[in-house]
Short mmCIF file of C-alpha atoms in Angstrom, two decimals:
data_model
loop_
_atom_site.label_atom_id
_atom_site.label_comp_id
_atom_site.label_asym_id
_atom_site.label_seq_id
_atom_site.Cartn_x
_atom_site.Cartn_y
_atom_site.Cartn_z
CA MET U 1 -26.30 8.36 2.97
CA LYS U 2 -23.76 5.71 2.36
CA LEU U 3 -21.97 3.12 -0.64
CA ALA U 4 -19.60 0.35 -0.92
CA ILE U 5 -18.36 0.41 -4.47
CA ILE U 6 -16.01 -3.21 -4.38
CA PRO U 7 -13.89 -2.71 -7.50
CA ALA U 8 -13.82 -6.32 -9.64
CA ARG U 9 -12.67 -6.59 -12.70
CA GLY U 10 -11.70 -9.40 -15.11
CA GLY U 11 -8.45 -9.44 -15.84
CA SER U 12 -6.06 -10.38 -13.30
CA LYS U 13 -2.61 -11.90 -15.44
CA ARG U 14 -0.80 -13.62 -11.83
CA ILE U 15 -3.55 -15.40 -10.71
CA PRO U 16 -6.41 -15.71 -13.43
CA ARG U 17 -9.78 -14.32 -12.54
CA LYS U 18 -8.92 -14.02 -9.11
CA ASN U 19 -11.94 -12.42 -8.22
CA ILE U 20 -14.15 -15.14 -8.34
CA LYS U 21 -11.59 -17.87 -7.65
CA LEU U 22 -12.46 -20.44 -5.00
CA PHE U 23 -11.09 -19.52 -1.68
CA HIS U 24 -12.15 -21.94 1.38
CA GLY U 25 -14.93 -22.82 -0.73
CA GLN U 26 -16.56 -19.38 -1.91
CA PRO U 27 -15.58 -16.85 -4.39
CA LEU U 28 -13.65 -14.19 -3.29
CA LEU U 29 -15.41 -11.59 -3.86
CA ALA U 30 -18.29 -13.18 -1.47
CA TYR U 31 -16.72 -12.38 1.55
CA SER U 32 -16.31 -8.27 0.68
CA ILE U 33 -20.00 -8.56 -0.09
CA ALA U 34 -20.96 -10.46 2.72
CA ALA U 35 -19.44 -8.18 5.35
CA ALA U 36 -20.23 -4.77 3.65
CA LYS U 37 -24.18 -6.57 4.30
CA ALA U 38 -23.37 -7.35 7.86
CA SER U 39 -22.19 -3.72 8.56
CA GLY U 40 -25.29 -3.07 8.60
CA GLU U 41 -23.66 0.72 7.34
CA PHE U 42 -24.42 0.65 3.18
CA ASP U 43 -27.39 2.03 1.38
CA ARG U 44 -26.06 0.00 -1.46
CA ILE U 45 -23.58 -2.04 -2.09
CA ILE U 46 -22.65 -2.43 -5.98
CA VAL U 47 -19.85 -3.37 -7.69
CA SER U 48 -17.70 -2.27 -10.47
CA THR U 49 -17.22 -4.44 -12.74
CA ASP U 50 -15.92 -5.12 -17.14
CA ASP U 51 -16.80 -8.96 -16.92
CA THR U 52 -20.13 -10.01 -17.23
CA GLU U 53 -19.43 -13.42 -14.96
CA ILE U 54 -18.59 -11.34 -12.49
CA ALA U 55 -21.65 -9.12 -12.83
CA LEU U 56 -23.96 -11.68 -12.60
CA LEU U 57 -22.31 -13.28 -9.80
CA ALA U 58 -21.85 -10.06 -7.84
CA GLU U 59 -25.67 -10.07 -7.81
CA LYS U 60 -26.35 -13.27 -6.80
CA LEU U 61 -24.29 -12.90 -3.91
CA GLY U 62 -26.58 -9.80 -3.16
CA ALA U 63 -24.60 -7.08 -4.54
CA GLU U 64 -25.95 -4.06 -7.28
CA VAL U 65 -24.06 -4.01 -10.42
CA PRO U 66 -25.79 -1.28 -12.28
CA PHE U 67 -23.80 -0.26 -14.97
CA ILE U 68 -20.79 -2.20 -17.14
CA ARG U 69 -17.36 -0.16 -16.14
CA PRO U 70 -15.70 0.90 -19.36
CA ALA U 71 -12.68 -1.29 -21.08
CA HIS U 72 -10.46 2.02 -20.37
CA LEU U 73 -10.59 1.79 -16.85
CA SER U 74 -10.08 -1.78 -16.52
CA GLY U 75 -6.56 -1.46 -17.26
CA ASP U 76 -3.28 -2.76 -15.12
CA HIS U 77 -2.71 1.04 -14.66
CA THR U 78 -5.86 2.22 -13.91
CA SER U 79 -6.22 3.88 -10.37
CA THR U 80 -8.42 3.61 -7.67
CA ILE U 81 -9.28 6.29 -7.36
CA ASP U 82 -9.77 6.76 -10.85
CA VAL U 83 -12.33 4.06 -10.25
CA ILE U 84 -14.18 5.35 -7.67
CA GLN U 85 -15.01 8.36 -9.57
CA HIS U 86 -16.35 6.72 -12.74
CA ALA U 87 -18.87 4.95 -10.10
CA ILE U 88 -19.91 8.34 -8.23
CA GLN U 89 -20.22 9.87 -11.17
CA THR U 90 -22.88 7.57 -13.49
CA LEU U 91 -24.27 6.97 -9.87
CA GLN U 92 -25.10 10.92 -10.13
CA ASP U 93 -25.77 10.88 -13.85
CA GLN U 94 -28.26 8.27 -12.51
CA GLY U 95 -30.08 10.94 -9.72
CA HIS U 96 -28.18 9.32 -7.09
CA PHE U 97 -26.23 10.84 -4.61
CA PHE U 98 -24.05 10.42 -1.36
CA ASP U 99 -22.28 11.52 1.58
CA PHE U 100 -20.00 8.76 2.07
CA VAL U 101 -18.53 6.20 0.21
CA CYS U 102 -16.79 3.31 0.99
CA CYS U 103 -13.95 1.54 -1.85
CA ILE U 104 -13.47 -2.14 -0.52
CA TYR U 105 -11.48 -4.42 -2.60
CA ALA U 106 -12.59 -7.76 -4.21
CA THR U 107 -9.26 -9.61 -2.43
CA ALA U 108 -10.64 -8.98 1.09
CA PRO U 109 -11.08 -12.15 2.70
CA PHE U 110 -10.52 -10.99 6.51
CA LEU U 111 -12.61 -7.96 6.12
CA ARG U 112 -14.93 -7.96 9.74
CA ALA U 113 -17.70 -5.83 9.44
CA SER U 114 -17.06 -4.16 12.56
CA PHE U 115 -13.45 -1.69 11.25
CA LEU U 116 -16.07 -1.04 8.20
CA SER U 117 -18.29 0.49 10.50
CA GLN U 118 -14.93 1.75 12.53
CA GLY U 119 -13.69 3.71 9.31
CA VAL U 120 -17.51 5.53 8.97
CA GLN U 121 -17.41 6.36 12.19
CA PHE U 122 -14.35 8.13 12.34
CA LEU U 123 -15.17 10.18 9.81
CA ILE U 124 -18.26 11.23 10.80
CA ASN U 125 -16.22 12.85 13.88
CA CYS U 126 -14.07 14.30 12.87
CA PRO U 127 -15.43 16.69 10.15
CA SER U 128 -11.54 17.95 8.83
CA ALA U 129 -10.85 14.45 7.11
CA SER U 130 -11.37 13.47 4.12
CA TYR U 131 -10.30 9.49 4.34
CA ALA U 132 -10.66 6.62 6.73
CA PHE U 133 -8.58 3.34 5.66
CA SER U 134 -7.18 -0.10 6.83
CA VAL U 135 -3.16 -0.51 8.47
CA THR U 136 -1.43 -2.51 10.23
CA THR U 137 1.95 -2.43 11.11
CA PHE U 138 4.99 -3.91 10.03
CA ALA U 139 6.20 -7.39 11.37
CA PHE U 140 9.72 -6.00 11.31
CA PRO U 141 11.03 -2.51 11.78
CA VAL U 142 11.32 -0.96 8.49
CA GLN U 143 14.21 1.32 9.34
CA ARG U 144 16.24 -1.70 9.49
CA ALA U 145 16.07 -3.06 6.18
CA ILE U 146 18.17 -4.24 3.18
CA CYS U 147 18.54 -3.83 0.32
CA LEU U 148 20.99 -5.21 -2.33
CA ASP U 149 23.29 -3.37 -5.41
CA ALA U 150 24.30 -3.97 -8.90
CA SER U 151 26.68 -6.76 -7.68
CA GLY U 152 24.36 -8.42 -5.42
CA ARG U 153 25.99 -7.63 -2.70
CA VAL U 154 23.96 -6.61 0.17
CA GLY U 155 23.38 -3.29 1.97
CA ALA U 156 21.19 -1.37 4.85
CA LEU U 157 18.79 0.60 2.85
CA TYR U 158 19.16 2.95 6.05
CA PRO U 159 22.44 2.77 7.10
CA GLU U 160 21.96 5.89 9.97
CA PHE U 161 20.09 2.85 11.66
CA ARG U 162 22.25 -0.20 11.26
CA ASN U 163 22.98 -0.40 14.85
CA THR U 164 20.25 1.36 16.44
CA ARG U 165 18.20 -1.80 18.88
CA SER U 166 14.75 -2.53 17.03
CA GLN U 167 13.16 -1.37 20.46
CA ASP U 168 14.22 1.92 19.80
CA LEU U 169 13.21 2.33 16.84
CA PRO U 170 9.71 4.00 15.98
CA GLU U 171 6.58 2.04 14.89
CA ALA U 172 5.44 2.28 11.25
CA LEU U 173 2.37 0.91 9.18
CA HIS U 174 1.60 -0.15 6.00
CA ASP U 175 -1.86 -0.20 3.81
CA ALA U 176 -3.85 -3.14 4.90
CA GLY U 177 -5.13 -3.07 1.52
CA GLN U 178 -8.99 -3.56 2.47
CA PHE U 179 -10.81 -0.70 2.32
CA TYR U 180 -11.08 3.37 1.97
CA TRP U 181 -14.34 5.31 3.65
CA GLY U 182 -13.80 8.68 1.36
CA ARG U 183 -16.21 11.59 1.39
CA CYS U 184 -17.78 11.97 -1.77
CA ASP U 185 -16.87 15.23 -2.45
CA ALA U 186 -12.96 14.04 -1.15
CA TRP U 187 -13.29 10.88 -3.41
CA LEU U 188 -14.43 13.42 -6.42
CA ARG U 189 -11.80 16.25 -6.25
CA GLY U 190 -9.06 13.07 -6.20
CA ASP U 191 -7.89 14.07 -2.57
CA VAL U 192 -4.83 11.48 -1.57
CA ILE U 193 -5.53 9.02 -0.31
CA PHE U 194 -2.02 8.20 2.31
CA SER U 195 -1.54 12.00 3.59
CA ALA U 196 -2.30 13.83 6.81
CA CYS U 197 -6.08 14.31 5.77
CA SER U 198 -7.01 10.38 6.25
CA LEU U 199 -6.94 8.49 9.58
CA PRO U 200 -6.38 4.73 10.07
CA VAL U 201 -8.24 2.18 10.63
CA ARG U 202 -5.70 -0.64 12.80
CA LEU U 203 -6.23 -3.80 12.30
CA PRO U 204 -4.18 -6.85 13.17
CA ARG U 205 -1.94 -8.25 11.60
CA HIS U 206 -3.60 -11.98 11.36
CA LEU U 207 -6.06 -10.41 9.64
CA VAL U 208 -4.39 -8.63 6.64
CA GLN U 209 -2.86 -10.35 4.45
CA ASP U 210 -2.35 -9.29 0.54
CA ILE U 211 -3.52 -11.72 -2.13
CA ASP U 212 -1.54 -10.44 -5.12
CA THR U 213 0.45 -13.76 -6.29
CA PRO U 214 -0.04 -17.61 -5.90
CA GLU U 215 2.17 -17.01 -3.16
CA ASP U 216 0.38 -14.84 -1.60
CA TRP U 217 -2.93 -16.88 -1.80
CA LEU U 218 -1.34 -20.01 -0.23
CA MET U 219 -0.31 -18.10 2.50
CA ALA U 220 -3.62 -16.13 2.95
CA GLU U 221 -5.50 -20.00 2.84
CA HIS U 222 -3.02 -20.97 5.36
CA MET U 223 -4.08 -18.17 7.64
CA PHE U 224 -8.01 -18.15 6.91
CA ALA U 225 -7.55 -21.73 8.12
CA ALA U 226 -5.52 -20.79 11.50
CA VAL U 227 -8.62 -17.56 12.11
CA LEU U 228 -11.45 -20.35 11.44
CA ALA U 229 -10.00 -23.04 13.91
CA ASN U 230 -9.34 -20.19 16.64
CA GLU U 231 -12.61 -19.20 16.43
CA ALA U 232 -14.14 -22.23 17.09
CA ALA U 233 -12.17 -23.14 19.39
CA GLN U 234 -13.32 -19.58 21.55
CA SER U 235 -16.90 -20.37 20.23
#
């Protein structure tokens, strides 16, 4: 049994009502629900929210809202694991049990169903792994990052790599912020996601964009339009 949980709280300070704000003509939340449905991987797709408007929209879009998330799990500092644990435990109290649980962020308009399928297959094929989640490469070598001191002067974050050619530096990856597959018991134990117990599902950079600020939103809209245009040209 496989469960998708889409966290979508009502509060968002930097982009008000972000999870249901229209993105290329659809509420942002719609893309995550559509990708989960298109994958065919899930026995149930639920949205965990504290917000009545989001709950009604989620149900209209084809997801379930079997509970309203309590306020103490809807703040700025609530962790993803806390939200997923609450959802799993609430469903178990209702008599529903799952083997694999996927957290899908509501802010993932670039999410593709094929990557969701790839993630759960990784876990099925590797019994020792607890999680599989989306990653992508940094656009620039992280070892060549710069920083500013207290007076605003530039310095090297890693001085030992100051003169190393970029092609000689190892590739670095970062969380793509789209989905996190996990074994149900791993979520409930609170196993660390960013650790050796996880497997990476690699995404191309043109399908990855955080949407945390108005600038992020604008960048995502431009990228999304470019992806649509490219897909139309190839069809």
